[in-house]
């Protein structure tokens, strides 16, 4: 997560910089992984998937409630 967030707490590894193309691939790959908070995630910087974009004919690891999500009305709401 260092390459996307800029830091990783408690990490003992050294990190070499990624090229812009490598960062794009990493972001794309993470969108295919379901967010651990599922529908409760409110992290605007979360790189994980919050709905499934695959066709239902494909075997998928996203739960049923994360399919056919209408994202056309999505907007970020700032907490007060």
PDB file of C-alpha atoms in Angstrom:
ATOM      1  CA  UNK A   1       0.000   0.000   0.000  1.00  0.00           C
ATOM      2  CA  UNK A   2       3.043   2.246   0.294  1.00  0.00           C
ATOM      3  CA  UNK A   3       3.005   2.932  -3.437  1.00  0.00           C
ATOM      4  CA  UNK A   4      -0.559   4.268  -3.378  1.00  0.00           C
ATOM      5  CA  UNK A   5      -0.842   5.827   0.092  1.00  0.00           C
ATOM      6  CA  UNK A   6       2.770   7.011   0.412  1.00  0.00           C
ATOM      7  CA  UNK A   7       3.407   5.158   3.685  1.00  0.00           C
ATOM      8  CA  UNK A   8       2.724   1.895   5.444  1.00  0.00           C
ATOM      9  CA  UNK A   9       2.574   1.740   9.204  1.00  0.00           C
ATOM     10  CA  UNK A  10       4.866  -0.782  10.833  1.00  0.00           C
ATOM     11  CA  UNK A  11       6.337  -1.990   7.542  1.00  0.00           C
ATOM     12  CA  UNK A  12       9.868  -3.442   7.615  1.00  0.00           C
ATOM     13  CA  UNK A  13      10.346  -3.533   3.833  1.00  0.00           C
ATOM     14  CA  UNK A  14      12.136  -1.096   1.551  1.00  0.00           C
ATOM     15  CA  UNK A  15      10.066   0.239  -1.346  1.00  0.00           C
ATOM     16  CA  UNK A  16      11.355   1.317  -4.728  1.00  0.00           C
ATOM     17  CA  UNK A  17       9.267   3.904  -6.594  1.00  0.00           C
ATOM     18  CA  UNK A  18       6.761   2.616  -9.171  1.00  0.00           C
ATOM     19  CA  UNK A  19       6.358   4.105 -12.615  1.00  0.00           C
ATOM     20  CA  UNK A  20       3.012   5.781 -13.418  1.00  0.00           C
ATOM     21  CA  UNK A  21       2.090   2.735 -15.551  1.00  0.00           C
ATOM     22  CA  UNK A  22       2.867   0.347 -12.668  1.00  0.00           C
ATOM     23  CA  UNK A  23       0.717   2.435 -10.293  1.00  0.00           C
ATOM     24  CA  UNK A  24      -2.151   2.288 -12.797  1.00  0.00           C
ATOM     25  CA  UNK A  25      -1.886  -1.510 -12.977  1.00  0.00           C
ATOM     26  CA  UNK A  26      -1.823  -1.742  -9.164  1.00  0.00           C
ATOM     27  CA  UNK A  27      -4.927   0.475  -8.841  1.00  0.00           C
ATOM     28  CA  UNK A  28      -6.755  -1.555 -11.491  1.00  0.00           C
ATOM     29  CA  UNK A  29      -5.829  -4.820  -9.759  1.00  0.00           C
ATOM     30  CA  UNK A  30      -7.032  -3.578  -6.354  1.00  0.00           C
ATOM     31  CA  UNK A  31     -10.409  -2.499  -7.809  1.00  0.00           C
ATOM     32  CA  UNK A  32     -10.989  -6.183  -8.534  1.00  0.00           C
ATOM     33  CA  UNK A  33     -10.573  -7.031  -4.833  1.00  0.00           C
ATOM     34  CA  UNK A  34     -13.574  -6.420  -2.594  1.00  0.00           C
ATOM     35  CA  UNK A  35     -13.244  -3.761   0.070  1.00  0.00           C
ATOM     36  CA  UNK A  36     -12.988  -5.268   3.543  1.00  0.00           C
ATOM     37  CA  UNK A  37     -15.619  -2.819   4.843  1.00  0.00           C
ATOM     38  CA  UNK A  38     -18.035  -3.775   2.026  1.00  0.00           C
ATOM     39  CA  UNK A  39     -20.927  -1.287   1.980  1.00  0.00           C
ATOM     40  CA  UNK A  40     -19.754   0.515   5.115  1.00  0.00           C
ATOM     41  CA  UNK A  41     -16.567   1.986   3.617  1.00  0.00           C
ATOM     42  CA  UNK A  42     -16.427   5.766   3.775  1.00  0.00           C
ATOM     43  CA  UNK A  43     -12.746   6.156   2.914  1.00  0.00           C
ATOM     44  CA  UNK A  44     -12.546   8.446  -0.125  1.00  0.00           C
ATOM     45  CA  UNK A  45      -8.982   7.194  -0.709  1.00  0.00           C
ATOM     46  CA  UNK A  46      -9.896   3.484  -0.623  1.00  0.00           C
ATOM     47  CA  UNK A  47      -8.412   1.686  -3.623  1.00  0.00           C
ATOM     48  CA  UNK A  48     -10.495  -1.497  -3.278  1.00  0.00           C
ATOM     49  CA  UNK A  49     -13.679  -2.388  -5.168  1.00  0.00           C
ATOM     50  CA  UNK A  50     -17.061  -1.447  -3.706  1.00  0.00           C
ATOM     51  CA  UNK A  51     -19.167  -3.139  -6.374  1.00  0.00           C
ATOM     52  CA  UNK A  52     -18.545  -5.866  -8.919  1.00  0.00           C
ATOM     53  CA  UNK A  53     -18.053  -4.832 -12.527  1.00  0.00           C
ATOM     54  CA  UNK A  54     -17.814  -8.351 -13.972  1.00  0.00           C
ATOM     55  CA  UNK A  55     -20.608 -10.018 -15.936  1.00  0.00           C
ATOM     56  CA  UNK A  56     -22.672 -12.346 -13.748  1.00  0.00           C
ATOM     57  CA  UNK A  57     -21.804 -15.293 -16.002  1.00  0.00           C
ATOM     58  CA  UNK A  58     -18.255 -15.136 -14.674  1.00  0.00           C
ATOM     59  CA  UNK A  59     -17.273 -16.794 -11.377  1.00  0.00           C
ATOM     60  CA  UNK A  60     -16.814 -13.954  -8.957  1.00  0.00           C
ATOM     61  CA  UNK A  61     -15.554 -13.558  -5.391  1.00  0.00           C
ATOM     62  CA  UNK A  62     -17.745 -10.508  -4.689  1.00  0.00           C
ATOM     63  CA  UNK A  63     -20.880 -11.287  -2.613  1.00  0.00           C
ATOM     64  CA  UNK A  64     -24.307 -11.067  -4.285  1.00  0.00           C
ATOM     65  CA  UNK A  65     -25.139  -7.671  -2.725  1.00  0.00           C
ATOM     66  CA  UNK A  66     -22.111  -6.131  -4.466  1.00  0.00           C
ATOM     67  CA  UNK A  67     -23.458  -6.979  -7.962  1.00  0.00           C
ATOM     68  CA  UNK A  68     -25.762  -4.800 -10.084  1.00  0.00           C
ATOM     69  CA  UNK A  69     -25.070  -1.737  -7.919  1.00  0.00           C
ATOM     70  CA  UNK A  70     -26.386   1.506  -9.413  1.00  0.00           C
ATOM     71  CA  UNK A  71     -23.433   3.888  -9.258  1.00  0.00           C
ATOM     72  CA  UNK A  72     -24.965   6.587 -11.459  1.00  0.00           C
ATOM     73  CA  UNK A  73     -26.203   8.504  -8.417  1.00  0.00           C
ATOM     74  CA  UNK A  74     -22.997   8.134  -6.397  1.00  0.00           C
ATOM     75  CA  UNK A  75     -21.484  11.228  -4.889  1.00  0.00           C
ATOM     76  CA  UNK A  76     -19.075  11.886  -2.070  1.00  0.00           C
ATOM     77  CA  UNK A  77     -20.687  13.255   1.075  1.00  0.00           C
ATOM     78  CA  UNK A  78     -18.403  15.133   3.435  1.00  0.00           C
ATOM     79  CA  UNK A  79     -18.989  14.312   7.101  1.00  0.00           C
ATOM     80  CA  UNK A  80     -19.799  17.255   9.344  1.00  0.00           C
TER      81      UNK A  80
END
